[in-house]
Coordinates of C-alpha atoms in Angstrom, one line a residue:
X1 CA -122.8 0.0 85.9
X2 CA -122.3 3.7 87.2
X3 CA -121.1 4.6 90.5
X4 CA -124.4 5.7 91.7
X5 CA -126.2 2.3 90.4
X6 CA -123.6 0.4 92.1
X7 CA -124.3 2.1 95.3
X8 CA -128.0 1.7 95.1
X9 CA -127.6 -1.9 94.4
X10 CA -125.2 -2.3 97.5
X11 CA -127.9 -0.4 99.6
X12 CA -130.7 -2.9 98.5
X13 CA -128.6 -6.0 99.1
X14 CA -127.8 -4.5 102.6
X15 CA -131.5 -4.1 103.2
X16 CA -132.3 -7.7 102.0
X17 CA -129.5 -9.3 104.1
X18 CA -131.1 -7.6 107.3
X19 CA -134.5 -9.0 106.3
X20 CA -132.6 -12.6 106.0
X21 CA -131.0 -11.8 109.5
X22 CA -134.4 -11.3 111.0
X23 CA -135.7 -14.6 109.3
X24 CA -132.8 -16.6 110.7
X25 CA -133.7 -15.2 114.3
X26 CA -137.1 -16.7 113.8
X27 CA -135.8 -20.2 112.9
X28 CA -135.4 -21.9 109.6
X29 CA -134.9 -19.2 106.8
X30 CA -134.6 -21.7 104.0
X31 CA -137.5 -24.1 104.6
X32 CA -138.0 -27.3 102.4
X33 CA -141.3 -28.7 103.1
X34 CA -143.4 -27.1 100.5
X35 CA -144.6 -29.3 97.7
X36 CA -146.5 -28.1 94.6
X37 CA -149.5 -29.9 93.3
X38 CA -149.4 -28.0 90.0
X39 CA -147.5 -25.7 87.7
X40 CA -148.5 -22.3 86.5
X41 CA -148.7 -23.2 82.9
X42 CA -151.0 -26.3 83.5
X43 CA -153.3 -24.2 85.6
X44 CA -153.6 -21.6 83.0
X45 CA -154.0 -24.1 80.2
X46 CA -156.5 -26.4 82.3
X47 CA -158.9 -23.4 83.4
X48 CA -158.4 -20.7 81.0
X49 CA -161.8 -21.3 79.2
X50 CA -163.7 -21.8 82.4
X51 CA -165.9 -18.8 83.5
X52 CA -165.4 -17.2 86.8
X53 CA -168.8 -18.8 88.1
X54 CA -167.6 -22.4 86.9
X55 CA -164.2 -22.2 88.6
X56 CA -166.1 -21.0 92.0
X57 CA -168.5 -24.1 91.7
X58 CA -165.6 -26.4 90.8
X59 CA -163.7 -25.2 94.0
X60 CA -160.4 -26.4 92.9
X61 CA -157.5 -26.1 95.2
X62 CA -153.7 -25.9 94.1
X63 CA -150.5 -25.5 95.6
X64 CA -148.0 -23.5 93.5
X65 CA -144.3 -22.3 94.0
X66 CA -142.1 -19.9 92.1
X67 CA -140.0 -16.8 91.9
X68 CA -142.3 -13.3 92.4
X69 CA -141.5 -11.2 89.4
X70 CA -144.4 -8.6 90.1
X71 CA -146.2 -7.3 93.0
X72 CA -149.0 -4.8 93.5
X73 CA -150.2 -3.9 96.9
X74 CA -153.7 -2.2 97.3
X75 CA -154.7 -1.9 101.0
X76 CA -156.6 -4.8 102.0
X77 CA -155.7 -7.0 98.9
X78 CA -152.6 -7.5 96.7
X79 CA -151.7 -9.1 93.5
X80 CA -148.4 -10.9 92.8
X81 CA -147.0 -12.9 89.6
X82 CA -145.1 -16.0 90.3
X83 CA -143.0 -17.9 87.7
X84 CA -142.1 -21.4 87.8
X85 CA -140.6 -23.7 84.9
X86 CA -143.8 -23.8 82.9
X87 CA -144.7 -19.9 82.9
X88 CA -146.3 -17.2 85.2
X89 CA -149.6 -17.3 87.4
X90 CA -151.0 -14.5 89.3
X91 CA -151.8 -14.7 93.3
X92 CA -154.7 -12.8 94.7
X93 CA -153.8 -12.1 98.1
X94 CA -156.3 -10.8 101.0
X95 CA -155.4 -9.5 104.3
X96 CA -158.6 -10.8 105.8
X97 CA -157.7 -14.4 104.5
X98 CA -154.1 -14.5 105.7
X99 CA -154.5 -12.6 108.8
X100 CA -152.7 -9.2 109.4
X101 CA -149.5 -10.4 110.5
X102 CA -148.6 -12.5 107.7
X103 CA -150.2 -9.8 105.1
X104 CA -148.0 -7.2 106.4
X105 CA -145.0 -9.5 106.2
X106 CA -145.8 -10.4 102.6
X107 CA -145.8 -6.5 101.7
X108 CA -142.0 -6.3 102.8
X109 CA -141.0 -9.4 100.6
X110 CA -139.2 -8.4 97.6
X111 CA -139.2 -9.1 93.9
X112 CA -137.1 -12.2 93.4
X113 CA -138.1 -13.9 96.5
X114 CA -139.4 -17.4 96.0
X115 CA -142.9 -18.1 97.5
X116 CA -145.1 -21.0 98.0
X117 CA -148.8 -20.3 97.7
X118 CA -152.0 -22.6 98.3
X119 CA -155.5 -21.8 97.4
X120 CA -158.6 -21.6 95.1
X121 CA -158.1 -21.2 91.2
X122 CA -160.4 -18.4 90.3
X123 CA -160.6 -15.8 87.8
X124 CA -160.2 -11.9 88.1
X125 CA -162.6 -9.5 86.8
X126 CA -160.2 -8.9 84.0
X127 CA -160.4 -12.6 83.2
X128 CA -157.0 -13.6 84.4
X129 CA -156.8 -17.1 85.9
X130 CA -155.4 -16.5 89.5
X131 CA -155.0 -18.4 92.7
X132 CA -156.9 -17.0 95.6
X133 CA -154.3 -17.4 98.4
X134 CA -155.4 -19.2 101.6
X135 CA -151.6 -20.1 102.7
X136 CA -148.4 -18.1 101.8
X137 CA -145.0 -19.1 102.7
X138 CA -141.6 -17.3 101.9
X139 CA -139.3 -20.3 100.8
X140 CA -136.1 -18.5 99.8
X141 CA -135.0 -14.7 100.5
X142 CA -133.4 -13.3 97.4
X143 CA -130.3 -11.0 98.4
X144 CA -129.8 -9.6 95.1
X145 CA -132.3 -7.3 93.2
X146 CA -133.4 -8.4 89.6
X147 CA -132.5 -5.9 87.0
X148 CA -134.7 -2.9 87.2
X149 CA -136.4 -3.5 83.9
X150 CA -136.7 -7.5 84.7
X151 CA -138.6 -8.0 81.6
X152 CA -136.0 -6.7 79.4
X153 CA -132.6 -7.6 80.2
X154 CA -130.6 -6.8 77.0
X155 CA -127.0 -6.2 78.0
X156 CA -125.4 -9.4 76.0
X157 CA -122.3 -9.1 78.5
X158 CA -124.5 -9.5 81.5
X159 CA -126.7 -12.1 79.7
X160 CA -124.1 -14.4 78.8
X161 CA -122.0 -13.9 82.1
X162 CA -124.8 -14.1 84.5
X163 CA -127.1 -16.8 82.7
X164 CA -129.0 -17.2 85.6
X165 CA -130.3 -13.9 85.8
X166 CA -130.9 -13.9 82.0
X167 CA -133.1 -17.0 82.3
X168 CA -135.2 -15.5 85.2
X169 CA -136.0 -12.2 83.3
X170 CA -135.8 -13.2 79.7
X171 CA -138.7 -15.5 78.2
X172 CA -137.0 -15.8 75.0
X173 CA -133.7 -17.0 76.4
X174 CA -135.8 -19.8 78.3
X175 CA -137.5 -20.8 74.9
X176 CA -134.1 -21.0 73.1
X177 CA -132.6 -23.5 75.6
X178 CA -135.8 -25.6 75.9
X179 CA -135.8 -25.6 72.0
X180 CA -132.2 -26.7 72.1
X181 CA -133.1 -29.7 74.3
X182 CA -136.0 -30.5 72.2
X183 CA -133.7 -30.2 69.0
X184 CA -131.3 -32.9 70.6
X185 CA -134.1 -35.1 71.8
X186 CA -135.4 -35.1 68.1
X187 CA -132.2 -36.0 66.6
X188 CA -131.7 -38.9 69.0
X189 CA -135.2 -40.2 68.1
X190 CA -134.8 -40.0 64.4
X191 CA -131.6 -41.9 64.5
X192 CA -132.7 -44.6 67.1
X193 CA -135.6 -45.1 64.7
X194 CA -133.0 -45.9 61.9
X195 CA -131.3 -48.3 64.2
X196 CA -128.1 -46.2 64.8
X197 CA -126.5 -47.2 68.1
X198 CA -125.9 -44.4 70.6
X199 CA -122.2 -44.6 72.2
X200 CA -119.7 -42.8 74.1
X201 CA -116.0 -42.5 73.3
X202 CA -113.0 -41.1 75.3
X203 CA -113.0 -37.3 75.8
X204 CA -109.2 -37.4 76.5
X205 CA -107.0 -38.9 73.7
X206 CA -103.4 -40.1 73.5
X207 CA -103.2 -38.5 70.1
X208 CA -105.2 -35.4 68.7
X209 CA -107.1 -36.5 65.6
X210 CA -110.3 -36.6 63.7
X211 CA -110.2 -32.9 62.6
X212 CA -107.9 -30.3 61.5
X213 CA -107.6 -28.3 64.8
X214 CA -105.4 -27.2 67.6
X215 CA -106.0 -29.2 70.6
X216 CA -106.1 -28.4 74.3
X217 CA -103.5 -30.5 76.4
X218 CA -103.6 -31.9 79.8
X219 CA -101.6 -34.2 81.8
X220 CA -102.2 -37.5 83.3
X221 CA -100.3 -37.6 86.8
X222 CA -100.4 -41.5 87.3
X223 CA -99.3 -42.5 83.6
X224 CA -97.0 -39.4 83.5
X225 CA -98.4 -38.7 80.0
X226 CA -99.8 -35.9 77.9
X227 CA -103.2 -36.2 76.9
X228 CA -105.5 -33.9 74.5
X229 CA -109.2 -33.0 74.9
X230 CA -110.8 -34.5 72.0
X231 CA -111.3 -32.2 68.8
X232 CA -113.5 -34.8 67.2
X233 CA -114.6 -38.4 68.0
X234 CA -114.3 -39.7 64.3
X235 CA -111.5 -42.0 64.7
X236 CA -112.9 -44.0 67.7
X237 CA -116.2 -44.2 66.1
X238 CA -114.7 -45.7 63.0
X239 CA -112.9 -48.2 64.9
X240 CA -116.2 -49.3 66.1
X241 CA -117.3 -49.8 62.4
X242 CA -114.4 -52.2 62.2
X243 CA -115.6 -54.0 65.2
X244 CA -119.0 -54.6 63.6
X245 CA -121.2 -51.7 65.0
X246 CA -122.6 -50.7 61.6
X247 CA -124.4 -47.8 62.5
X248 CA -123.3 -45.6 65.3
X249 CA -123.4 -42.2 66.6
X250 CA -122.4 -39.8 69.4
X251 CA -123.7 -36.5 70.6
X252 CA -121.2 -34.9 72.9
X253 CA -118.7 -32.3 73.5
X254 CA -115.5 -31.4 71.3
X255 CA -112.6 -28.8 72.4
X256 CA -110.6 -26.9 70.0
X257 CA -108.1 -24.3 70.8
X258 CA -108.9 -21.5 68.8
X259 CA -110.5 -18.0 69.0
X260 CA -113.8 -16.8 70.2
X261 CA -116.4 -15.3 67.7
X262 CA -120.2 -15.4 67.0
X263 CA -119.5 -18.8 65.3
X264 CA -116.7 -20.4 67.6
X265 CA -116.5 -21.4 71.2
X266 CA -113.8 -23.6 72.4
X267 CA -115.9 -26.2 73.7
X268 CA -119.0 -27.1 71.5
X269 CA -121.5 -30.0 70.9
X270 CA -121.4 -32.0 67.8
X271 CA -123.2 -35.0 66.4
X272 CA -121.2 -37.4 64.7
X273 CA -122.4 -40.8 62.7
X274 CA -121.3 -43.6 60.9
X275 CA -123.3 -45.9 58.7
X276 CA -121.7 -48.9 56.9
X277 CA -122.5 -49.8 53.4
X278 CA -123.3 -46.0 52.6
X279 CA -121.6 -43.4 50.7
X280 CA -121.6 -39.6 50.8
X281 CA -125.0 -39.5 48.6
X282 CA -126.7 -41.5 51.1
X283 CA -125.6 -39.3 54.1
X284 CA -126.5 -36.2 52.1
X285 CA -130.2 -37.8 51.9
X286 CA -129.9 -38.4 55.4
X287 CA -128.9 -35.1 56.6
X288 CA -131.4 -33.3 54.5
X289 CA -134.2 -35.5 56.2
X290 CA -132.7 -35.0 59.3
X291 CA -132.7 -31.4 59.2
X292 CA -136.1 -31.1 57.8
X293 CA -137.9 -33.3 60.3
X294 CA -136.1 -31.7 63.4
X295 CA -137.3 -28.4 62.2
X296 CA -141.1 -29.9 61.7
X297 CA -141.0 -31.7 65.0
X298 CA -139.5 -28.7 67.2
X299 CA -141.0 -25.6 65.2
X300 CA -144.0 -27.4 63.6
X301 CA -142.9 -25.8 60.3
X302 CA -140.3 -26.4 57.8
X303 CA -140.3 -22.7 56.9
X304 CA -138.1 -20.6 59.2
X305 CA -136.6 -17.1 59.4
X306 CA -132.9 -16.5 60.3
X307 CA -131.6 -13.0 60.8
X308 CA -134.3 -11.4 58.3
X309 CA -134.2 -14.2 55.7
X310 CA -136.5 -16.7 55.0
X311 CA -135.6 -20.4 54.3
X312 CA -138.0 -23.4 53.4
X313 CA -136.2 -26.5 54.5
X314 CA -139.2 -28.6 53.1
X315 CA -137.9 -28.0 49.5
X316 CA -135.1 -30.2 48.0
X317 CA -131.8 -28.8 48.9
X318 CA -129.6 -27.6 46.2
X319 CA -126.1 -29.1 45.2
X320 CA -123.0 -27.6 43.7
X321 CA -119.4 -28.8 43.5
X322 CA -116.8 -26.6 45.0
X323 CA -115.0 -26.2 41.7
X324 CA -118.2 -24.8 40.0
X325 CA -119.0 -22.6 43.0
X326 CA -115.5 -20.9 42.6
X327 CA -116.0 -20.5 38.8
X328 CA -119.5 -19.3 39.0
X329 CA -119.9 -17.4 42.3
X330 CA -116.5 -16.0 43.4
X331 CA -116.2 -13.3 40.7
X332 CA -112.6 -14.7 40.0
X333 CA -113.5 -15.6 36.4
X334 CA -114.3 -12.1 35.3
X335 CA -113.1 -11.2 31.9
X336 CA -111.3 -8.1 33.3
X337 CA -109.4 -9.9 36.2
X338 CA -105.7 -10.6 35.7
X339 CA -105.1 -13.6 36.5
X340 CA -108.4 -14.9 35.7
X341 CA -109.8 -18.2 37.0
X342 CA -111.0 -20.6 34.3
X343 CA -111.9 -24.2 33.9
X344 CA -108.3 -24.8 32.4
X345 CA -106.5 -23.1 35.3
X346 CA -108.7 -24.2 38.2
X347 CA -106.1 -26.6 39.5
X348 CA -102.9 -24.7 38.6
X349 CA -101.1 -23.7 41.5
X350 CA -99.4 -20.6 40.2
X351 CA -102.8 -19.0 39.2
X352 CA -104.4 -20.0 42.6
X353 CA -101.4 -18.6 44.6
X354 CA -101.5 -15.3 42.6
X355 CA -105.2 -14.9 43.1
X356 CA -104.7 -15.6 46.9
X357 CA -102.0 -12.8 47.0
X358 CA -104.1 -10.4 45.4
X359 CA -107.2 -11.1 47.9
X360 CA -104.6 -11.0 51.0
X361 CA -104.8 -14.6 51.7
X362 CA -101.6 -16.0 53.1
X363 CA -99.8 -18.7 50.9
X364 CA -97.3 -21.1 52.4
X365 CA -94.9 -23.0 50.4
X366 CA -96.5 -26.3 51.2
X367 CA -99.9 -25.2 50.1
X368 CA -101.0 -27.1 47.1
X369 CA -103.8 -26.3 44.9
X370 CA -106.5 -28.1 46.8
X371 CA -105.6 -25.8 49.9
X372 CA -105.7 -22.7 47.8
X373 CA -109.0 -23.6 46.3
X374 CA -110.4 -24.1 49.8
X375 CA -108.9 -20.8 50.8
X376 CA -110.4 -18.9 47.7
X377 CA -113.7 -20.6 48.5
X378 CA -113.9 -19.6 51.9
X379 CA -113.0 -16.0 51.1
X380 CA -115.0 -15.5 48.2
X381 CA -118.1 -17.8 48.0
X382 CA -119.0 -19.2 51.2
X383 CA -120.9 -16.4 52.5
X384 CA -122.8 -16.0 49.4
X385 CA -124.4 -19.5 49.7
X386 CA -127.8 -18.9 51.4
X387 CA -129.1 -22.3 50.8
X388 CA -129.8 -24.9 51.9
X389 CA -127.2 -26.1 49.6
X390 CA -124.8 -29.0 49.6
X391 CA -121.1 -28.2 48.4
X392 CA -119.7 -31.2 47.1
X393 CA -116.4 -32.7 45.7
X394 CA -113.7 -31.0 48.1
X395 CA -109.9 -31.5 47.3
X396 CA -108.2 -34.5 48.9
X397 CA -105.6 -32.3 50.2
X398 CA -107.9 -30.6 52.7
X399 CA -109.9 -33.9 53.2
X400 CA -107.5 -36.3 54.8
X401 CA -110.0 -38.9 56.2
X402 CA -112.2 -38.8 53.0
X403 CA -112.4 -41.3 50.3
X404 CA -110.9 -40.1 46.8
X405 CA -113.3 -39.7 43.9
X406 CA -113.3 -42.7 41.6
X407 CA -111.7 -41.3 38.4
X408 CA -110.3 -38.2 39.9
X409 CA -108.1 -38.5 42.7
X410 CA -107.5 -34.8 43.2
X411 CA -110.9 -34.8 44.6
X412 CA -113.0 -36.6 47.3
X413 CA -116.6 -37.8 47.9
X414 CA -117.2 -35.0 50.6
X415 CA -119.9 -32.5 51.0
X416 CA -120.7 -29.6 53.4
X417 CA -124.3 -28.2 54.1
X418 CA -124.4 -24.4 54.0
X419 CA -127.4 -22.5 55.2
X420 CA -127.3 -18.8 55.4
X421 CA -123.8 -18.5 54.6
X422 CA -122.5 -20.9 57.2
X423 CA -121.5 -24.5 57.5
X424 CA -124.0 -26.6 59.3
X425 CA -122.8 -30.1 58.4
X426 CA -119.7 -31.8 57.0
X427 CA -119.7 -35.5 55.6
X428 CA -118.1 -37.9 53.2
X429 CA -117.5 -41.3 51.9
X430 CA -115.1 -42.7 54.5
X431 CA -111.5 -43.7 53.5
X432 CA -111.1 -47.5 54.2
X433 CA -107.9 -48.0 52.4
X434 CA -105.3 -48.4 55.0
X435 CA -102.4 -47.6 52.8
X436 CA -103.8 -44.5 51.2
X437 CA -104.9 -43.4 55.1
X438 CA -101.2 -44.1 56.3
X439 CA -100.0 -42.0 53.2
X440 CA -102.2 -39.1 54.1
X441 CA -101.3 -39.3 58.0
X442 CA -97.6 -39.2 56.9
X443 CA -98.4 -36.0 54.7
X444 CA -100.0 -34.5 57.7
X445 CA -97.4 -35.3 60.2
X446 CA -94.9 -33.6 57.8
X447 CA -97.1 -30.5 57.7
X448 CA -97.2 -30.4 61.5
X449 CA -93.5 -30.6 61.6
X450 CA -93.2 -27.7 59.3
X451 CA -95.3 -25.8 61.7
X452 CA -98.9 -26.4 61.1
X453 CA -100.4 -26.7 64.5
X454 CA -103.6 -27.9 63.1
X455 CA -102.3 -30.6 61.0
X456 CA -103.0 -34.2 62.3
X457 CA -100.7 -36.7 63.6
X458 CA -99.7 -40.2 62.6
X459 CA -102.0 -42.6 64.5
X460 CA -100.6 -46.0 64.2
X461 CA -103.4 -47.9 66.1
X462 CA -106.0 -46.5 63.7
X463 CA -104.1 -47.8 60.6
X464 CA -104.0 -51.1 62.4
X465 CA -107.7 -51.1 62.9
X466 CA -108.2 -50.5 59.1
X467 CA -106.0 -53.3 58.3
X468 CA -108.5 -55.5 59.8
X469 CA -111.0 -54.0 57.2
X470 CA -113.5 -51.3 57.7
X471 CA -116.7 -51.7 55.7
X472 CA -117.2 -49.1 53.1
X473 CA -119.0 -46.4 55.0
X474 CA -120.4 -42.8 54.8
X475 CA -120.1 -40.4 57.9
X476 CA -121.5 -37.1 59.1
X477 CA -120.6 -34.3 61.5
X478 CA -123.2 -31.6 62.5
X479 CA -122.5 -28.7 64.9
X480 CA -125.3 -28.8 67.3
X481 CA -124.8 -25.2 68.4
X482 CA -125.0 -23.8 64.7
X483 CA -128.2 -25.9 64.0
X484 CA -129.7 -24.5 67.1
X485 CA -128.7 -21.1 66.1
X486 CA -130.4 -21.5 62.6
X487 CA -133.6 -22.9 64.3
X488 CA -133.8 -20.4 67.0
X489 CA -132.9 -17.2 65.0
X490 CA -129.9 -16.5 67.2
X491 CA -127.1 -14.6 65.7
X492 CA -124.5 -15.5 67.9
X493 CA -123.2 -19.0 69.3
X494 CA -123.1 -17.3 72.9
X495 CA -126.9 -17.1 72.8
X496 CA -127.3 -20.8 72.5
X497 CA -124.8 -21.9 74.9
X498 CA -125.9 -21.9 78.6
X499 CA -122.3 -20.8 79.8
X500 CA -120.1 -19.6 76.7
X501 CA -116.5 -19.2 77.3
X502 CA -115.7 -15.5 78.2
X503 CA -113.0 -13.4 79.2
X504 CA -112.3 -12.9 82.9
X505 CA -114.5 -10.4 84.7
X506 CA -112.1 -7.2 85.0

């Protein structure tokens, strides 16, 4: 904002404060007795097809309320547009109906003020459904002016930092967040219909676990102990499988102490579910159906456009193993490369480390071939996967909670769903062997001791739970924010979070 525009805004705020002061002198400046009988969208939908003559004959009276976004004063009559949660409706305001005193007051009201109006539903000469106002009241005096071009607030910094203004003036933003709510509602209905039980698990954990990520720490004064904001609900939900809840899910917040980007926010919303007597193939089928039906329910179609690309979620999703994707799509197997990735050296640490070094990927002494495979995949393949496509068979080294693949202990029965080059979902057949899990926890704890801040810790109580016996199961995690981004064509996660994390204002 320039110095002159800042001064103009301060002048307008001062004028509006003076108007509020005069309202206070006359009595209650913030009345709360007005009650609506209809919403703007309901009125337009119900009477949009009626002729002006029919509306005059029907003589329907409504009471509406909302924020004034437009105003046109024309001598003895004026028009105003107010907006409520359902949309906008026009008010037709006449001096001879309201009386000269109230009409003169209305002319001094400002855009952004919140009004209540009562009158007859009518149609103007241009065919617009309107309310011919018989009663009018100023309910809230707005002290700050809306953006000059209220119909097009485009500065992303202001939109994200002052979401309340963004929601007032940008219809697209309101639509995104209404769709977000419908997406979550649809997911709940879908899972409830399959006899999944929605549960709540702790947000504060005595041990960070369930995913490879750096946690946020806090301190409980009464217990004098460190607690961690959860990075995932996984280990608690799987304890419920042990307890006999065979189908459980949770939609809630998770927290990861990581950087900010168009794909990452330190607090985000995720769906996790677990199903006993299922494996990763069953969970892939469930995931495909869930994504497809969510799009169909919320958008009315399975054909979507995301950032200029079209995707048909109604078609069967593709499948590829991580190792095949590396061989076929990374370009690392080209004949002129040295070293060259082949089927024979695909798990050779020296070859993988040399390839990583060539691509500028940092290689630590404790990185095994599985970790290096994943680093190469994320660097050279992931963004090329337009999908929808399931990438399967991730290395056990980078999947500490997943069941090993029968006949090939280097791999796990794990998948990630990729759409538009981004991970949307992650799932696997759950590891329910307590001795194997304990061994992997020990390996993670050793990695953490060597300085890996994202490695997991040894969770003795979770091992104790597994020792009682957890049924064979499959599990799934879906980033709700990324799914909303996909289904609303938003490029940044900040566009689908009502209040994203931002740097402090300077």
